PDB file of C-alpha atoms in Angstrom:
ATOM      1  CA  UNK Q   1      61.966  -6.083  46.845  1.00 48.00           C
ATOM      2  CA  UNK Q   2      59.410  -3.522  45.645  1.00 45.00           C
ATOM      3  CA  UNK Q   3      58.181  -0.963  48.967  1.00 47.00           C
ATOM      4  CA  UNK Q   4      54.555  -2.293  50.087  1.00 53.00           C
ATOM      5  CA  UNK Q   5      52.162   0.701  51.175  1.00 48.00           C
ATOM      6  CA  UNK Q   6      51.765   0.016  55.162  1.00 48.00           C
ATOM      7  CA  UNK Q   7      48.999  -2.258  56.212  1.00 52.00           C
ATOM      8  CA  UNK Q   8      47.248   0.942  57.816  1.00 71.00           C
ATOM      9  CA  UNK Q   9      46.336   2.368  54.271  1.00 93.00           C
ATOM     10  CA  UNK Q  10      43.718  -0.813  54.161  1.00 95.00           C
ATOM     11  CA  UNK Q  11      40.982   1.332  56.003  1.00 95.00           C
ATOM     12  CA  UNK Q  12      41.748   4.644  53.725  1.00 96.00           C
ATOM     13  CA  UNK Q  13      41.619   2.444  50.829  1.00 96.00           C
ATOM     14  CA  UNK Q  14      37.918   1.187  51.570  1.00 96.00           C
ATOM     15  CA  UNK Q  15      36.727   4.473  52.801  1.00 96.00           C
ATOM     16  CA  UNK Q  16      38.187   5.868  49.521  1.00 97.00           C
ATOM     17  CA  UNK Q  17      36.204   2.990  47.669  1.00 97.00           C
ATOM     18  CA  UNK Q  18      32.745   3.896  49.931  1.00 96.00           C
ATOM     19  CA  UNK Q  19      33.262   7.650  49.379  1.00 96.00           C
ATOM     20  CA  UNK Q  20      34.248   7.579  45.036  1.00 96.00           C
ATOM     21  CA  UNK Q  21      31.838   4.591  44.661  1.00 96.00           C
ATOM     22  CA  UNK Q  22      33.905   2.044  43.340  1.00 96.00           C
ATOM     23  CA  UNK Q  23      36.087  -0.651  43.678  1.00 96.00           C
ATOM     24  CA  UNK Q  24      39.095  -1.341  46.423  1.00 95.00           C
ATOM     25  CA  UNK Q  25      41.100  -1.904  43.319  1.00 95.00           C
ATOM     26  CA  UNK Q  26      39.914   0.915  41.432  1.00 96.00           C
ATOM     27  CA  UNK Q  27      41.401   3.075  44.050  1.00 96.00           C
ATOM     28  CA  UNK Q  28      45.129   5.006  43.520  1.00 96.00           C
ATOM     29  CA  UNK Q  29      46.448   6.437  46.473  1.00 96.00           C
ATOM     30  CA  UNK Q  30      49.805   8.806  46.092  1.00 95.00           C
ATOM     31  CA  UNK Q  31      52.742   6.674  47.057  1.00 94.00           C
ATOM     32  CA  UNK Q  32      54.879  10.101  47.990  1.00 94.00           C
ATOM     33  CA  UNK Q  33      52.268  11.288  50.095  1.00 92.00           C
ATOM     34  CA  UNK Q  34      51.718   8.336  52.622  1.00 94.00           C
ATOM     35  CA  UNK Q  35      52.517   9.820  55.595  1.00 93.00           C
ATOM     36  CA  UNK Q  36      49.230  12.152  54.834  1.00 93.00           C
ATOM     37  CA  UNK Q  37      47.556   9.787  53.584  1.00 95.00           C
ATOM     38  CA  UNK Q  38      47.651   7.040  56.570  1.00 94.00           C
ATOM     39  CA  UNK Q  39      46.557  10.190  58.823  1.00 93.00           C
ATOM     40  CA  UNK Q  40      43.308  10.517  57.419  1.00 94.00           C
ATOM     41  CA  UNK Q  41      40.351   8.296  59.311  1.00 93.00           C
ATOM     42  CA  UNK Q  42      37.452   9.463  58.222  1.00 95.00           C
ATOM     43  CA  UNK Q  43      35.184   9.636  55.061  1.00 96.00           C
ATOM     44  CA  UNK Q  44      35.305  13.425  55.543  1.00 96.00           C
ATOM     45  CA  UNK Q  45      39.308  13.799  55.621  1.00 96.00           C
ATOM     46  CA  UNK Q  46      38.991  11.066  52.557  1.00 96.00           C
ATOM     47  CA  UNK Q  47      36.877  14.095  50.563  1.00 97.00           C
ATOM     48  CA  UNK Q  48      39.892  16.768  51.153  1.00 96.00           C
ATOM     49  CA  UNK Q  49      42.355  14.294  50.170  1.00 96.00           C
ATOM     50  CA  UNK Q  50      40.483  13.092  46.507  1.00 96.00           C
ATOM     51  CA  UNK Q  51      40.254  16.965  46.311  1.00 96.00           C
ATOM     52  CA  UNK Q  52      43.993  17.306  46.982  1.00 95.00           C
ATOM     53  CA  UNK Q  53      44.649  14.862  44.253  1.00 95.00           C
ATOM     54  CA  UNK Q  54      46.153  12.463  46.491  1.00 95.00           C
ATOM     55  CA  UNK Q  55      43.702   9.847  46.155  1.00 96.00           C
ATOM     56  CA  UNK Q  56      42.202   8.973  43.038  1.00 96.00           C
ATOM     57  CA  UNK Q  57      39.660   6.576  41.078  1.00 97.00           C
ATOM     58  CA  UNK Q  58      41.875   5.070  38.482  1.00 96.00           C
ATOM     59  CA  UNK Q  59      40.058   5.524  34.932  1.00 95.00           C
ATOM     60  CA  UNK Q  60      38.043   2.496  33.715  1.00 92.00           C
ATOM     61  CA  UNK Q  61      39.705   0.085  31.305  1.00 92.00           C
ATOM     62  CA  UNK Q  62      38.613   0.446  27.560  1.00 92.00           C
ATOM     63  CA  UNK Q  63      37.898  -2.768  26.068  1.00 94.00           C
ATOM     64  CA  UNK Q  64      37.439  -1.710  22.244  1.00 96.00           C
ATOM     65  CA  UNK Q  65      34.846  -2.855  19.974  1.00 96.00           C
ATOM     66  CA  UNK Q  66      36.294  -0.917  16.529  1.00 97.00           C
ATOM     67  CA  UNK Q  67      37.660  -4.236  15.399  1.00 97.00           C
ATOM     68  CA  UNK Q  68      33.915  -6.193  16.143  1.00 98.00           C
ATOM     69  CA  UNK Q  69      32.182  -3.291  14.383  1.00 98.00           C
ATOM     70  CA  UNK Q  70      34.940  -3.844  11.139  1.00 98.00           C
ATOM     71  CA  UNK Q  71      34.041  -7.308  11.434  1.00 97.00           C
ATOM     72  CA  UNK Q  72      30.757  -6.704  11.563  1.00 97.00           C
ATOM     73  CA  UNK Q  73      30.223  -4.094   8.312  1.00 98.00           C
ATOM     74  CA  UNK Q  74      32.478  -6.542   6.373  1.00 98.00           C
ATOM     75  CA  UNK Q  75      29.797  -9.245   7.323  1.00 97.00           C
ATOM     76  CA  UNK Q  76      26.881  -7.599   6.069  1.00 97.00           C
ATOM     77  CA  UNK Q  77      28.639  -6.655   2.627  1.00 97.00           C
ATOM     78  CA  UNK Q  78      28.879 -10.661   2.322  1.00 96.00           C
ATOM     79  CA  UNK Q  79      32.296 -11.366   3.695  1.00 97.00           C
ATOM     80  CA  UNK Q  80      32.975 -14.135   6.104  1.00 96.00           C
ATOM     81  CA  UNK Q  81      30.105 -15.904   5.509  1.00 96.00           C
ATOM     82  CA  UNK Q  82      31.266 -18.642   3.133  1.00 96.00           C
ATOM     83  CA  UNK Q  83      30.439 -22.638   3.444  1.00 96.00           C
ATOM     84  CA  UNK Q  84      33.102 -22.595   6.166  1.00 96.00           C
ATOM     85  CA  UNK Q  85      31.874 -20.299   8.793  1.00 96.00           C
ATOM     86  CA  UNK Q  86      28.171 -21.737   8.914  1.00 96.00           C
ATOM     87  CA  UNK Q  87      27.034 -23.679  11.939  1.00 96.00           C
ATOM     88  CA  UNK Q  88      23.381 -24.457  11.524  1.00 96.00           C
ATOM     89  CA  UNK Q  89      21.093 -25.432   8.472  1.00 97.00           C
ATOM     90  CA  UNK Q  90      19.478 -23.439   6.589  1.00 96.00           C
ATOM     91  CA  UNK Q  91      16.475 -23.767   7.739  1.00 97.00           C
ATOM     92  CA  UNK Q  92      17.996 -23.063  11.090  1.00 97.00           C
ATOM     93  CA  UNK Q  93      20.016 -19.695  10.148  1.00 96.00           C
ATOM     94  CA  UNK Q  94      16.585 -18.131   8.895  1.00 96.00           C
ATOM     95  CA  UNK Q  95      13.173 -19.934   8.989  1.00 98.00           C
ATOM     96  CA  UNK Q  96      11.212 -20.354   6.394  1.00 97.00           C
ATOM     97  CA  UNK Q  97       8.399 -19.586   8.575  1.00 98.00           C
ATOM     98  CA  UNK Q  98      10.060 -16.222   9.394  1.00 98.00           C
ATOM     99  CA  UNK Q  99      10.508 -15.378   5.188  1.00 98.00           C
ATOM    100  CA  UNK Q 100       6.956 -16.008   5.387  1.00 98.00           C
ATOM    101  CA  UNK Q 101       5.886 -13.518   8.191  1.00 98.00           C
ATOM    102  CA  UNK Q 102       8.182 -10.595   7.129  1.00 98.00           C
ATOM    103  CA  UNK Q 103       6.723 -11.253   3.511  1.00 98.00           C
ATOM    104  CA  UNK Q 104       2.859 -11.355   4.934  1.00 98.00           C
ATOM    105  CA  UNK Q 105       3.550  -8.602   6.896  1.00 98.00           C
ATOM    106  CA  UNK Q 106       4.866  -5.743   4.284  1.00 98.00           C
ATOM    107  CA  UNK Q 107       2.140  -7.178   1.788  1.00 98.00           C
ATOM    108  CA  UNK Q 108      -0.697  -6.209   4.466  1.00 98.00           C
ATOM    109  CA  UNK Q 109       0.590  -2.944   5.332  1.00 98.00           C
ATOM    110  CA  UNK Q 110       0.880  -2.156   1.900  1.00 97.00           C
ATOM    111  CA  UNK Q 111      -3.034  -3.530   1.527  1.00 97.00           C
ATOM    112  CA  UNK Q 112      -3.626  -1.614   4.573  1.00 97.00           C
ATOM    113  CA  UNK Q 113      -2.328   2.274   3.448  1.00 97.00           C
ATOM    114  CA  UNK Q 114      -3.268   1.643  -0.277  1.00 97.00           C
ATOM    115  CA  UNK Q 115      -7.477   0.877   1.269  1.00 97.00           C
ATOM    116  CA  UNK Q 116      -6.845   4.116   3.620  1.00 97.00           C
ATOM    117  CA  UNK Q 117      -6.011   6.008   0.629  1.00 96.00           C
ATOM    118  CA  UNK Q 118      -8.938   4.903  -1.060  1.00 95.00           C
ATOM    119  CA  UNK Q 119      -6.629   3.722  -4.050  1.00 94.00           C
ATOM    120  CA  UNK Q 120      -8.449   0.156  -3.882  1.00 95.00           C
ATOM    121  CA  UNK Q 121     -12.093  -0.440  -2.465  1.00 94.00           C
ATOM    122  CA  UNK Q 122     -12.855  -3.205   0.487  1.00 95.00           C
ATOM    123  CA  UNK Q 123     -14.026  -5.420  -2.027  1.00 95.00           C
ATOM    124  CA  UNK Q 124     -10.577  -5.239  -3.864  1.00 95.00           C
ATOM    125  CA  UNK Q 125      -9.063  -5.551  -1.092  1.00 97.00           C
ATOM    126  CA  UNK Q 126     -10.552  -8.498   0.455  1.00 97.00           C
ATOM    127  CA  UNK Q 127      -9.678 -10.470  -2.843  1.00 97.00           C
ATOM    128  CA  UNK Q 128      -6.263  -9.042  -2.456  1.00 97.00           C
ATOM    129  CA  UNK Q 129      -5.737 -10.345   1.369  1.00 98.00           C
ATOM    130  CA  UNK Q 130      -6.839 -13.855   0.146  1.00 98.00           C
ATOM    131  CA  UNK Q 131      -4.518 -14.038  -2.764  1.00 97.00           C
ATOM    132  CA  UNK Q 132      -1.221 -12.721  -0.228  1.00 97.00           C
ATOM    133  CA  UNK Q 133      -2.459 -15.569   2.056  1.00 97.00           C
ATOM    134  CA  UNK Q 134      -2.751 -17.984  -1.057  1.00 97.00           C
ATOM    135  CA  UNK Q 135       1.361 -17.582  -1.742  1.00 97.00           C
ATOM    136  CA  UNK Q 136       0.301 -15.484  -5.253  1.00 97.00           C
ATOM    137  CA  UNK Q 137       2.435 -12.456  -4.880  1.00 97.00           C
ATOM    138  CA  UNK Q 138       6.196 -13.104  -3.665  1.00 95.00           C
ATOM    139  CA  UNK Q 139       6.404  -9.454  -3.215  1.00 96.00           C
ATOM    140  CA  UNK Q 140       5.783  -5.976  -2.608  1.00 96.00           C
ATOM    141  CA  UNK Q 141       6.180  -5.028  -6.822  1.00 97.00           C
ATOM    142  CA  UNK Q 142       4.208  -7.909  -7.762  1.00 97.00           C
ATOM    143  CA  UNK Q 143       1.554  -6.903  -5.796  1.00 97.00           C
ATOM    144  CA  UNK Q 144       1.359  -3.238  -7.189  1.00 97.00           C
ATOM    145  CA  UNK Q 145       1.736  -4.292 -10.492  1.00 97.00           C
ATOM    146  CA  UNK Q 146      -1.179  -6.818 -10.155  1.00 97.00           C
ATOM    147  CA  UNK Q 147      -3.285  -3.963  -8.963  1.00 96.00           C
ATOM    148  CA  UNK Q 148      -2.693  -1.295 -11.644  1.00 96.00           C
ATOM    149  CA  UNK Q 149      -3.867  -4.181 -14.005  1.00 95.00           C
ATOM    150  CA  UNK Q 150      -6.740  -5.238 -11.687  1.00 94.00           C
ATOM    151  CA  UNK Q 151      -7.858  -1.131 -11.956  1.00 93.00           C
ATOM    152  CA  UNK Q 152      -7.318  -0.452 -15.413  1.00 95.00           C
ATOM    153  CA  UNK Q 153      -9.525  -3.355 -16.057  1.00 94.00           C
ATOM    154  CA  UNK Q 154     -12.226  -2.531 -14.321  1.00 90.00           C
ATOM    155  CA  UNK Q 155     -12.180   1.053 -15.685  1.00 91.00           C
ATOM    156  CA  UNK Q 156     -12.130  -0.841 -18.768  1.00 93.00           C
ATOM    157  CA  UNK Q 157     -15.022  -2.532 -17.785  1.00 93.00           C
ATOM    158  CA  UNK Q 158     -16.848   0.844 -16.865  1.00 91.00           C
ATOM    159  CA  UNK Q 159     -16.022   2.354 -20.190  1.00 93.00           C
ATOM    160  CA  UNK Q 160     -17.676  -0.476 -22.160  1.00 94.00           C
ATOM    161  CA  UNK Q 161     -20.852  -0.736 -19.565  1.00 93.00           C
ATOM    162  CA  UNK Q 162     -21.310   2.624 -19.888  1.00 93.00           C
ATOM    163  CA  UNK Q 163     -21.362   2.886 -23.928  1.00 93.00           C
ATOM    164  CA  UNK Q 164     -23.128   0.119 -24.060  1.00 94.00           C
ATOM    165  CA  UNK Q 165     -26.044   2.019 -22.000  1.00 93.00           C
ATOM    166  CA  UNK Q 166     -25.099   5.350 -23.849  1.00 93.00           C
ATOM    167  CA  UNK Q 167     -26.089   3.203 -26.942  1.00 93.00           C
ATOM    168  CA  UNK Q 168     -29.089   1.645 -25.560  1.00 93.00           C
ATOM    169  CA  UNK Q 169     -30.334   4.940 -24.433  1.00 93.00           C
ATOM    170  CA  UNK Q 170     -30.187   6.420 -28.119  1.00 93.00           C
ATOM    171  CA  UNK Q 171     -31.740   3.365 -29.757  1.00 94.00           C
ATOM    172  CA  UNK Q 172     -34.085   4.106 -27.267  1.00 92.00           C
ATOM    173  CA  UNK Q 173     -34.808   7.412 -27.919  1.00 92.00           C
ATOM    174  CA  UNK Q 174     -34.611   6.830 -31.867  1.00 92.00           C
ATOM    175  CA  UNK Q 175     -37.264   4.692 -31.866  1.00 92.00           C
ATOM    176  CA  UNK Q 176     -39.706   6.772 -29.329  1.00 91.00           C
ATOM    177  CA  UNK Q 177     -38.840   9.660 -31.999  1.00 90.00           C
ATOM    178  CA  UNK Q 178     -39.975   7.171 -34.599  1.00 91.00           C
ATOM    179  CA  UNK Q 179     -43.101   5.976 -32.972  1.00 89.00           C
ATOM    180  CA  UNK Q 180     -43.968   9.418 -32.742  1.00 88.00           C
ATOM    181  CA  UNK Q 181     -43.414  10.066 -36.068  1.00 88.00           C
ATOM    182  CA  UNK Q 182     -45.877   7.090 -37.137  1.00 89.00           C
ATOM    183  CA  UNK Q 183     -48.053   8.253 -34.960  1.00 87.00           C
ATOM    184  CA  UNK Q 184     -48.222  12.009 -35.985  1.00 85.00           C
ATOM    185  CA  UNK Q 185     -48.454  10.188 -39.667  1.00 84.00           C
ATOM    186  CA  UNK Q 186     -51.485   8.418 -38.942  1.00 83.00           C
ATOM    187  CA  UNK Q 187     -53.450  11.123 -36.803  1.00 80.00           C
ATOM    188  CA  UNK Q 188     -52.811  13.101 -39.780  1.00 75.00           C
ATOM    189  CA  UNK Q 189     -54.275  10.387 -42.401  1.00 75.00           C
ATOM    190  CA  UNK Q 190     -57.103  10.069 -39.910  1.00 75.00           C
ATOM    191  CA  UNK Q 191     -57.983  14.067 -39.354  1.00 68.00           C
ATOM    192  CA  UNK Q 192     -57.519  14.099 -43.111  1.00 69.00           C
ATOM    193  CA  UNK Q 193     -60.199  11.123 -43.761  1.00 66.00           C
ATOM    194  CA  UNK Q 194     -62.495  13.212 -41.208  1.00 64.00           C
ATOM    195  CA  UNK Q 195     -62.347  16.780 -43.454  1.00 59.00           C
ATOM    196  CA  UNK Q 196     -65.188  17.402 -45.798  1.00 56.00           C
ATOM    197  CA  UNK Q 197     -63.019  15.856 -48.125  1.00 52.00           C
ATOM    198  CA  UNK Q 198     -65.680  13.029 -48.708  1.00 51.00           C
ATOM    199  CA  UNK Q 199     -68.060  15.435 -50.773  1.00 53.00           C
ATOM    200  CA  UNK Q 200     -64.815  15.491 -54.136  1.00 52.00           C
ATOM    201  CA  UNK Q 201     -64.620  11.700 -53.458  1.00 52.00           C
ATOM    202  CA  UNK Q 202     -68.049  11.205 -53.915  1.00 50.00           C
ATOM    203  CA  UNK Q 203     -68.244  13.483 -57.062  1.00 51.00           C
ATOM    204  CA  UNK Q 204     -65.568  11.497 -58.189  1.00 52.00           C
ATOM    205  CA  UNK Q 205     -67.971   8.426 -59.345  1.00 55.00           C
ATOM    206  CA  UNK Q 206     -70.378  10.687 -60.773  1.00 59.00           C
ATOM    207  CA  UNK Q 207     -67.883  11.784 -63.064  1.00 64.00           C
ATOM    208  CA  UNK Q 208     -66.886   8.130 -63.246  1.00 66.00           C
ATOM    209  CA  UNK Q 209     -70.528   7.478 -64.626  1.00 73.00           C
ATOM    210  CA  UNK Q 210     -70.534  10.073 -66.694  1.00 73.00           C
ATOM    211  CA  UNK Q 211     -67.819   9.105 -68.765  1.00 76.00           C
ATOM    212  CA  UNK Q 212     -69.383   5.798 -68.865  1.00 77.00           C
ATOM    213  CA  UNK Q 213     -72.766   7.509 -70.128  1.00 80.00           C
ATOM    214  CA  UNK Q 214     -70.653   9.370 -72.801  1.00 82.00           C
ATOM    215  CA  UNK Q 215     -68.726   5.638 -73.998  1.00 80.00           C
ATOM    216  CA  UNK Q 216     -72.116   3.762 -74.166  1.00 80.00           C
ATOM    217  CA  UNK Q 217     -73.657   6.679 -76.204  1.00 82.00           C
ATOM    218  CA  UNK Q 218     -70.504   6.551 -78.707  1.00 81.00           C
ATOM    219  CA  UNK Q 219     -71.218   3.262 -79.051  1.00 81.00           C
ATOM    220  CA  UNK Q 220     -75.239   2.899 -79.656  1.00 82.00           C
ATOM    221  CA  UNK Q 221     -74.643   5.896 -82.370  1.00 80.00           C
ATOM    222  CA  UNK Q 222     -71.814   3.874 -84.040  1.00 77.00           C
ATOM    223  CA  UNK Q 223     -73.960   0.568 -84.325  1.00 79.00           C
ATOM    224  CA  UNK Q 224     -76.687   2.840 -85.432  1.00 76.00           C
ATOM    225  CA  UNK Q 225     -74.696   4.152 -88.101  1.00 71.00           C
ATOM    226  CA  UNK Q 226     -73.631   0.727 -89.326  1.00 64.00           C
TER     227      UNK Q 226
END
């Protein structure tokens, strides 16, 4: 039969428990050193004895996790996850609901940093929250690619707005230049009408007259002849 310590070592073995903080069965008490041991009745005597090394608190039991954390990287590389080791739906394993939130979420954040930046305005950005919400981006590089079109056309549209006004400002000015050339035209006719000009123009039927005079003269001596 194997020796049993004596029933006296009961009251070491709890103060040793009290004193190391532990366990009655965490506690190893020195089987050559008994007679010492069973001497000691007090927590203080207990102290000199776990400084002895006659009493000690045994080490705590490893219960090892290495093969659950194998398990576990193989898992999220894909294996063990086949037909056969699924329990619930679908539906049940992930939510669709919960696809949805994670989605809604990064496409908001991303709304949210790109309108801090000042890369899109509020306006863009409003019309941007409502299409997320309205299922039209499934994600994140959709989104980004949708607005790199959505600025490019409207720089687009800036371009053509403002050659359009850079044109109608030079037709513009064109024709002010021409309306002042008319008008420079006609002040000039009009100055030119006011100059004592008139005095030639008048002399002008006297000659006129003259030559008349001359004709009808010419023509009285000819029938006078004949």
């Amino acid at each position: 039969r194997p020796l049993r310590l004596a029933s006296s070592l009961r009251l070491q073995k709890r103060l040793a428990a009290s004193v190391l903080k532990c366990g009655k069965g965490k506690i190893w008490l020195d089987p050559n050193e008994v007679n010492e041991i069973s001497m000691a009745n007090s927590r203080q005597n207990i102290r000199k004895l776990v400084k002895d090394g006659y009493v000690i608190k045994k080490p705590v039991i490893i219960h090892s996790r290495a093969r659950v954390h194998r398990k576990n990287e193989a898992k999220r590389k894909g294996r063990h996850m086949g037909y056969g080791k699924r329990r619930g739906t679908a539906e049940a394993r992930l939510p669709t609901k919960v696809i949805w939130m994670r989605r809604q979420r990064v496409l908001r954040r991303l709304l949210a940093k790109y309108r801090e930046s000042k890369k899109i305005d509020k306006h863009l950005y409003h019309s941007l929250y409502l299409k997320c919400k309205g299922n039209v981006f499934k994600n994140k590089r959709n989104l980004i690619e949708f607005i790199h079109k959505a600025k490019a056309e409207k720089q687009r549209e800036k371009s053509l707005a403002d050659q359009a006004e850079a044109r109608r400002l030079k037709s513009k000015a064109a024709r002010d230049r021409r309306k002042d050339r008319v008008d420079e035209k006609r002040g000039g006719a009009t100055a030119q009408d006011e100059t004592p000009k008139d005095e030639p123009a008048a002399a002008a039927p006297a000659e006129g007259d003259k030559k008349k005079k001359e004709k009808k003269e010419k023509k009285e001596k000819k029938e006078a002849k004949a």
